[in-house]
Short mmCIF file of N, CA and C in Angstrom, two decimals:
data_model
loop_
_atom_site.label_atom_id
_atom_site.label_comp_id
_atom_site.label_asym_id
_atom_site.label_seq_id
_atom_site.Cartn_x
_atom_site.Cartn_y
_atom_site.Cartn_z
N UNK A 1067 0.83 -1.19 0.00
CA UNK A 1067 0.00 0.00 0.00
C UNK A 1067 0.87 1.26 0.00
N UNK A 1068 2.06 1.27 0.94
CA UNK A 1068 2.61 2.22 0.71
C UNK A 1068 3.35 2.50 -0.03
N UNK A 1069 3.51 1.38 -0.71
CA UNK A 1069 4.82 1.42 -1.98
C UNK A 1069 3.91 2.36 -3.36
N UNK A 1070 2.64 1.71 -3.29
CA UNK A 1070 1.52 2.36 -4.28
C UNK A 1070 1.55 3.55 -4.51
N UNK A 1071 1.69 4.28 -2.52
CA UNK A 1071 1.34 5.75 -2.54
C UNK A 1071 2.67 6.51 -3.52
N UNK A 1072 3.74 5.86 -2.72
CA UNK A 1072 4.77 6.55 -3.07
C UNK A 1072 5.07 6.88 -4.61
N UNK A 1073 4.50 5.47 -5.45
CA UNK A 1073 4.85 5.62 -6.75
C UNK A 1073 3.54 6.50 -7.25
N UNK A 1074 2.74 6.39 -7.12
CA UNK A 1074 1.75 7.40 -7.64
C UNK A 1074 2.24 9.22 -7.45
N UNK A 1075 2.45 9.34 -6.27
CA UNK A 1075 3.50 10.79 -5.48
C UNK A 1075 4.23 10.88 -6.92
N UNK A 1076 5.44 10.17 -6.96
CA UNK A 1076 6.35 10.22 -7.99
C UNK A 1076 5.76 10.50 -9.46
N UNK A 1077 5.11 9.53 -9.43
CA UNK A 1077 4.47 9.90 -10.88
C UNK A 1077 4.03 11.51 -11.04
N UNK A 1078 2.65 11.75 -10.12
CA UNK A 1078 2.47 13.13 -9.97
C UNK A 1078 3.22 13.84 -10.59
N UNK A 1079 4.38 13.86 -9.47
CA UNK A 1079 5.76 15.03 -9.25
C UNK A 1079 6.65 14.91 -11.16
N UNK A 1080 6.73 13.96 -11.77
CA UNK A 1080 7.32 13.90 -12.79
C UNK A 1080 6.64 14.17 -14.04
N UNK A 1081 5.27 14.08 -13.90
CA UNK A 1081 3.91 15.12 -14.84
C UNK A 1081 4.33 16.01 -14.79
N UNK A 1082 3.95 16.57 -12.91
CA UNK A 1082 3.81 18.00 -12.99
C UNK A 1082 4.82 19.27 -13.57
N UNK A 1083 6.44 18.58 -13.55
CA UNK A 1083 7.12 18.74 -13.82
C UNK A 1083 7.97 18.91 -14.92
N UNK A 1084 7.14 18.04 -15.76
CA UNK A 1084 7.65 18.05 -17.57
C UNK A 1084 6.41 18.74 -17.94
N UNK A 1085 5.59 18.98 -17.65
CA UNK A 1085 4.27 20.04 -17.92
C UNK A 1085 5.11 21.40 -17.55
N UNK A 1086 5.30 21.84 -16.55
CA UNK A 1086 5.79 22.81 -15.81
C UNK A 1086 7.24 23.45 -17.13
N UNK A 1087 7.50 22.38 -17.45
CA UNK A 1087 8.94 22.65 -18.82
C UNK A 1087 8.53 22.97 -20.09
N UNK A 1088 7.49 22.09 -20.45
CA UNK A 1088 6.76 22.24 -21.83
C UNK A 1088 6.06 23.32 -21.92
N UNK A 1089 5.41 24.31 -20.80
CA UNK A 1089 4.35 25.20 -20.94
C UNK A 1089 5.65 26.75 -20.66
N UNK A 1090 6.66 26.63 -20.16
CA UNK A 1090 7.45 27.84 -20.00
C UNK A 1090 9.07 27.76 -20.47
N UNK A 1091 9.75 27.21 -21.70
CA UNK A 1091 10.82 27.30 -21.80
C UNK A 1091 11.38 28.27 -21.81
N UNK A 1092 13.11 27.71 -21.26
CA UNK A 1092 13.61 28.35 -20.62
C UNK A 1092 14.59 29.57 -21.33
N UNK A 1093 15.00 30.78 -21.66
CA UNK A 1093 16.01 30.82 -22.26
C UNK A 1093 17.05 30.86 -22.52
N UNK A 1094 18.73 30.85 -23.08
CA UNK A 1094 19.76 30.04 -22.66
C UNK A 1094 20.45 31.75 -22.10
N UNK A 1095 19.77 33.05 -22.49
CA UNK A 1095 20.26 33.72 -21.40
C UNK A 1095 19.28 35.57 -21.58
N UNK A 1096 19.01 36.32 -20.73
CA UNK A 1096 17.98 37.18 -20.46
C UNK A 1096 18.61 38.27 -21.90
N UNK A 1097 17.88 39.07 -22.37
CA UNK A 1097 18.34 40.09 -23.47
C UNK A 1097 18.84 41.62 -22.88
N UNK A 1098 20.32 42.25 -23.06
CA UNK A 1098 20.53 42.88 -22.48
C UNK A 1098 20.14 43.94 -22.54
N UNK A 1099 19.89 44.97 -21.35
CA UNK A 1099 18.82 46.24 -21.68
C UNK A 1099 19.90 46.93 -22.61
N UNK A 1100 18.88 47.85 -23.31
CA UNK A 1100 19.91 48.84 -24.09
C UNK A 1100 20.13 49.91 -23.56
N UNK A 1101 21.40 50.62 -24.07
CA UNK A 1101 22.27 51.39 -23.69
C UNK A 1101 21.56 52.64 -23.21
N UNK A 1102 21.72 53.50 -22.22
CA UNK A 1102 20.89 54.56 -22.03
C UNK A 1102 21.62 55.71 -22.69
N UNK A 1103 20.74 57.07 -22.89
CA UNK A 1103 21.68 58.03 -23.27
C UNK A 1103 22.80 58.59 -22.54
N UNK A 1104 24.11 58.72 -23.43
CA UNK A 1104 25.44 59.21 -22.51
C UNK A 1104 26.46 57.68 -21.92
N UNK A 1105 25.56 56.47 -22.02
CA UNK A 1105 25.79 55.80 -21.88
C UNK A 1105 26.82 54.43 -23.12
N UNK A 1106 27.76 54.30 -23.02
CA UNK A 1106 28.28 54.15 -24.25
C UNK A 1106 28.11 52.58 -24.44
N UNK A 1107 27.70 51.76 -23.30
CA UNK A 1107 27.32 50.73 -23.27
C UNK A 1107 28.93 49.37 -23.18
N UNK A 1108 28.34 48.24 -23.08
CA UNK A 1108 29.95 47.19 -22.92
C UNK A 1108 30.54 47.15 -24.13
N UNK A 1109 32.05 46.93 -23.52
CA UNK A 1109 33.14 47.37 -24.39
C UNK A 1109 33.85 48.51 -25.13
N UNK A 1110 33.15 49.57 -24.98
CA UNK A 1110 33.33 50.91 -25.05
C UNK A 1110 35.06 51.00 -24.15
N UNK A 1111 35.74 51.44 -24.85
CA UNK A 1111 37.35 52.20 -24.24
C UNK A 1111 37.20 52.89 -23.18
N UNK A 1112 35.76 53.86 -22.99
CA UNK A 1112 35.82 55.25 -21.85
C UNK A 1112 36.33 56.27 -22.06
N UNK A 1113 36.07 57.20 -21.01
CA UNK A 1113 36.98 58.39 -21.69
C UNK A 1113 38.11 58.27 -21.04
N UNK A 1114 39.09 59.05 -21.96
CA UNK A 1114 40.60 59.04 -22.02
C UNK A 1114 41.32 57.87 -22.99
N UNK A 1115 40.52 57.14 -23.72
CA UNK A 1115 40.79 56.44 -24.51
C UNK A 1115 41.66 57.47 -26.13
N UNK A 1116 42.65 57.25 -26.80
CA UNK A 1116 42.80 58.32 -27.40
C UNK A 1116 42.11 58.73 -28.95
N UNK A 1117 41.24 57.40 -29.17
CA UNK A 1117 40.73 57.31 -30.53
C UNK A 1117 41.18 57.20 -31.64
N UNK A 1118 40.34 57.10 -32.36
CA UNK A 1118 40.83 56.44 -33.98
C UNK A 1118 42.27 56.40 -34.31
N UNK A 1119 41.98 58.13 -34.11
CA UNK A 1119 43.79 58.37 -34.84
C UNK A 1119 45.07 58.68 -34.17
N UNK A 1120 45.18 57.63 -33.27
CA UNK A 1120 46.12 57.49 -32.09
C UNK A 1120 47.12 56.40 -32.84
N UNK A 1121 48.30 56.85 -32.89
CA UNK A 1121 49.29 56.05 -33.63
C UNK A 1121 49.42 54.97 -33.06
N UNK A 1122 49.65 53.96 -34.06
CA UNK A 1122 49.85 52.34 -33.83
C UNK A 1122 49.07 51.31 -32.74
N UNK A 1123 49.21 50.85 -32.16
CA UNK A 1123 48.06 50.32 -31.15
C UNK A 1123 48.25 50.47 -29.88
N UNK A 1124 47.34 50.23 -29.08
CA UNK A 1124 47.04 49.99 -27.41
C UNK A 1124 48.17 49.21 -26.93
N UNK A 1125 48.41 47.97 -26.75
CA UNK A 1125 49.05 47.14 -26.24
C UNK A 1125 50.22 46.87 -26.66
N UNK A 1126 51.91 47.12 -25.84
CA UNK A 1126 52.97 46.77 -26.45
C UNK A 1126 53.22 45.15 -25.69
N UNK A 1127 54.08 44.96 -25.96
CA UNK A 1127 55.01 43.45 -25.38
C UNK A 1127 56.02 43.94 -24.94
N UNK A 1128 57.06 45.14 -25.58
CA UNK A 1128 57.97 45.51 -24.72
C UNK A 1128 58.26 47.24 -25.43
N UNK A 1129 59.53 47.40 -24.79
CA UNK A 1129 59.15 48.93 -24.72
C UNK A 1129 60.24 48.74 -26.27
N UNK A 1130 61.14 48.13 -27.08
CA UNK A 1130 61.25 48.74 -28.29
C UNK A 1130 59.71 48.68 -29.05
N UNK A 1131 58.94 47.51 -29.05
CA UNK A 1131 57.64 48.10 -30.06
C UNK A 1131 57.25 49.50 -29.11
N UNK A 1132 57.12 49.76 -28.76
CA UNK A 1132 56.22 51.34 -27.80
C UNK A 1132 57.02 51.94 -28.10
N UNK A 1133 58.51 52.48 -28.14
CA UNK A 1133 59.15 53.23 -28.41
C UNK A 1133 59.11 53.46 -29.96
N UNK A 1134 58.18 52.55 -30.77
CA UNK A 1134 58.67 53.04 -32.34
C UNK A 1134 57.45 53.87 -32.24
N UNK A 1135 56.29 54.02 -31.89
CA UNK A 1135 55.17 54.88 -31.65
C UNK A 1135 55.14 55.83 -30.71
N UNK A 1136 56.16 55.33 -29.33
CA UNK A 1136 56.25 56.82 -28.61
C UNK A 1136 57.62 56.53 -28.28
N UNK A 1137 58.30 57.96 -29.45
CA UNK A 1137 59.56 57.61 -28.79
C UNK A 1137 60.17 58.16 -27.44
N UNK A 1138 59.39 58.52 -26.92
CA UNK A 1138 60.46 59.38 -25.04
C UNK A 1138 59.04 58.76 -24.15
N UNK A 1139 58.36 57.41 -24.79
CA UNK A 1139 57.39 56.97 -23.97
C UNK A 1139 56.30 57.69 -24.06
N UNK A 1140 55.27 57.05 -22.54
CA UNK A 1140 53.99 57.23 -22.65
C UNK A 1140 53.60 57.59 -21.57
N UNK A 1141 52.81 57.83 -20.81
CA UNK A 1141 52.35 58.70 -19.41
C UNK A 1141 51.14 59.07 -18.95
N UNK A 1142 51.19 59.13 -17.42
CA UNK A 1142 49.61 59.33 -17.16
C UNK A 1142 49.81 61.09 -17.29
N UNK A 1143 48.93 61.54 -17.25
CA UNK A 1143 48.41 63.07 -17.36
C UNK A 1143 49.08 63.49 -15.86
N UNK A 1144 50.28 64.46 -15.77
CA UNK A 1144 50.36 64.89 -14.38
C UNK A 1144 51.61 64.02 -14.24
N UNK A 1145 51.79 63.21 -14.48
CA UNK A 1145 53.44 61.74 -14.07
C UNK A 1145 54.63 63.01 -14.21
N UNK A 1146 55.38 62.58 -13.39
CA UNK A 1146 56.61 63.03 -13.40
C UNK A 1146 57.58 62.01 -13.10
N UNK A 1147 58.75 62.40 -14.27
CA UNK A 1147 60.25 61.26 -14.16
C UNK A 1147 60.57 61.26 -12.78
N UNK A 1148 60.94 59.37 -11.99
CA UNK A 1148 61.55 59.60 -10.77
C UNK A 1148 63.24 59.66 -11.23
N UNK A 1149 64.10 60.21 -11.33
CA UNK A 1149 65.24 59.97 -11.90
C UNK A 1149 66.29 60.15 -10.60
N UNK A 1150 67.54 59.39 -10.31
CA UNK A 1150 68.58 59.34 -9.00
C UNK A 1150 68.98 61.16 -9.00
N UNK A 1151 69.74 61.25 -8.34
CA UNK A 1151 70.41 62.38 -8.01
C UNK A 1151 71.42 62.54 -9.29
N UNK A 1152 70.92 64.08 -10.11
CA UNK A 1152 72.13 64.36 -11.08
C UNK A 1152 71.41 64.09 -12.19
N UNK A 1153 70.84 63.58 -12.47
CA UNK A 1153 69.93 62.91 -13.48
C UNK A 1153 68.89 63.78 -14.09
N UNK A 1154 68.55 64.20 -15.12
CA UNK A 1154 67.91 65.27 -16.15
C UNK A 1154 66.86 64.17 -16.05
N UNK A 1155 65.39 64.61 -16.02
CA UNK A 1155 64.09 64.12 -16.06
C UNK A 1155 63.26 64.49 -17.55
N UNK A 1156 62.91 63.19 -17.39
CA UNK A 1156 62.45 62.83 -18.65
C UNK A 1156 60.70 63.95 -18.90
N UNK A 1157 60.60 64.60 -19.50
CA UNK A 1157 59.86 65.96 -19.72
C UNK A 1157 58.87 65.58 -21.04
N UNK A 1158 59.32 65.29 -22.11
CA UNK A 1158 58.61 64.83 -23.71
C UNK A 1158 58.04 63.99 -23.85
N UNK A 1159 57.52 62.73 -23.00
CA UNK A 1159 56.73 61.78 -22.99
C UNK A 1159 55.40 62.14 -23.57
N UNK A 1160 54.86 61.01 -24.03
CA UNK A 1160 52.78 61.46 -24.61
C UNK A 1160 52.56 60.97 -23.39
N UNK A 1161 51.56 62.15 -23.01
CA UNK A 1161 50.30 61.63 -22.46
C UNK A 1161 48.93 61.64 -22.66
N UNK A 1162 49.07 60.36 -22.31
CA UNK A 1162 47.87 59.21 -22.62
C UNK A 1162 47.36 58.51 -21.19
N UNK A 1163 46.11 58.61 -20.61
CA UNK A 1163 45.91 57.58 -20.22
C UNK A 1163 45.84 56.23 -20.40
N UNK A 1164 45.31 56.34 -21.38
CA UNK A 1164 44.52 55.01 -21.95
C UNK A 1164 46.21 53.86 -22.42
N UNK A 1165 46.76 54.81 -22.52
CA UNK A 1165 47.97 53.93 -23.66
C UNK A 1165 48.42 53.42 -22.47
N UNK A 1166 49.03 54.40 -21.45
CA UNK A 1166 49.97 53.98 -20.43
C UNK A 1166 49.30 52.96 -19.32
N UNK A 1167 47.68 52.87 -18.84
CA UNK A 1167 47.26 51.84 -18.54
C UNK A 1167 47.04 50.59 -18.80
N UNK A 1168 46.87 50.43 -20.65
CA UNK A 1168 47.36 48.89 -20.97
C UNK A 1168 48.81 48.68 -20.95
N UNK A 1169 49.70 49.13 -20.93
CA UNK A 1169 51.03 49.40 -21.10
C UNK A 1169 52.36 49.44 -19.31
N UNK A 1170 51.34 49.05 -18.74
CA UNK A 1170 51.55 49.53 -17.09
C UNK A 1170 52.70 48.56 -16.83
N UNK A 1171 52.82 47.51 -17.43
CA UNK A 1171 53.53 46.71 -17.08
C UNK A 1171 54.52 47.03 -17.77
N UNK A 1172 55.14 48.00 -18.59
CA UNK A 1172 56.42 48.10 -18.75
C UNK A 1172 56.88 49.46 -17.99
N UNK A 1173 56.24 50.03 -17.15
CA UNK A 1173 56.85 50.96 -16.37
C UNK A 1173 57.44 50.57 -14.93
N UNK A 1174 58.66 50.17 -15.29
CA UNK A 1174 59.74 49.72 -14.19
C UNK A 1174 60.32 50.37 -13.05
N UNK A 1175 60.06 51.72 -13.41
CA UNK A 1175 60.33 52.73 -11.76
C UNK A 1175 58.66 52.85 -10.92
N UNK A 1176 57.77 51.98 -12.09
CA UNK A 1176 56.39 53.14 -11.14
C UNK A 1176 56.50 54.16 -11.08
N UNK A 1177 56.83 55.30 -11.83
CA UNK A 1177 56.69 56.95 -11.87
C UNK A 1177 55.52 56.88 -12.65
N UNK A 1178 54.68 56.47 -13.13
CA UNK A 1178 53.70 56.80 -14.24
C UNK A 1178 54.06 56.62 -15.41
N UNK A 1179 55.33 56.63 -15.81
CA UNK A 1179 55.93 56.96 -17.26
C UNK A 1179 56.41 55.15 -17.58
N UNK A 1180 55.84 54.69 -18.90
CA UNK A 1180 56.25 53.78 -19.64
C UNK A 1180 57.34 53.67 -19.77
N UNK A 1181 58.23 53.09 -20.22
CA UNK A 1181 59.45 53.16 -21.47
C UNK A 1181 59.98 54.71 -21.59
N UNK A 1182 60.18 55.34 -20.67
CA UNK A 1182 60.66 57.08 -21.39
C UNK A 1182 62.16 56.64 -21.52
N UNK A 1183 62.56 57.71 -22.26
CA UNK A 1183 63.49 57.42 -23.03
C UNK A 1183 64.29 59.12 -22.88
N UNK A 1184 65.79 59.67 -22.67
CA UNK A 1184 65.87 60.93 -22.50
C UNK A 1184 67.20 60.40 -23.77
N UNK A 1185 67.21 61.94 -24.55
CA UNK A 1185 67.99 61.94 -25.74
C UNK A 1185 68.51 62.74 -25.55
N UNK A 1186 69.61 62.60 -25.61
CA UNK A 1186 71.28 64.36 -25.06
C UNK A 1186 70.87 64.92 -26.60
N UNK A 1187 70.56 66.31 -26.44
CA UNK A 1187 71.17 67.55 -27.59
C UNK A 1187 70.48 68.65 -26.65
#
């Protein structure tokens, strides 16, 4: 008798359940709202990005490719050269946010400044 109940229960529960699937499928993911105004939406650069006509690309591997596009380097807005005692500071760098934040990893003093580069004349 009770084995009866149980399988009848089950049964129920495995109707109610493939009914419950068939009457509301599911979808494999929600549609994303659209962009509001001012809003530039995902994947957008942001501002300080330098746009179109910003020489050569975003991302170096090391500082000779970055140096053929910036040659005395790259920089946050405001960075100043940390240079030892005696040492002329590097002044001609671009600044860029955008460049010098994908690029962060080749700035080896942490001053802000990429790859700068100082040229005697």
């Amino acid at each position: 008798m009770r084995k009866q109940i149980v399988q009848a229960a089950m049964t129920a529960l495995i109707a109610g359940a493939t009914a419950l699937t068939a009457a509301a499928p599911v979808s494999a993911a929600p549609a994303p709202p659209p962009p509001r105004p001012g809003n530039p939406g995902p994947g957008h650069p942001g501002p300080g990005h330098p746009g179109p006509g910003h020489p050569g690309q975003d991302w170096y591997a090391s500082c000779y490719q970055l140096n053929r596009d910036y040659p005395h380097g790259v920089g946050l807005r405001g960075a100043r050269d940390r240079t030892r005692w005696g040492e002329r500071p590097v002044w001609n760098f671009e600044r860029n946010n955008w460049v010098y934040r994908q690029n962060r990893h080749l700035d080896y003093d942490r001053d802000g400044i990429s790859c700068e580069r100082w040229r005697r004349w």
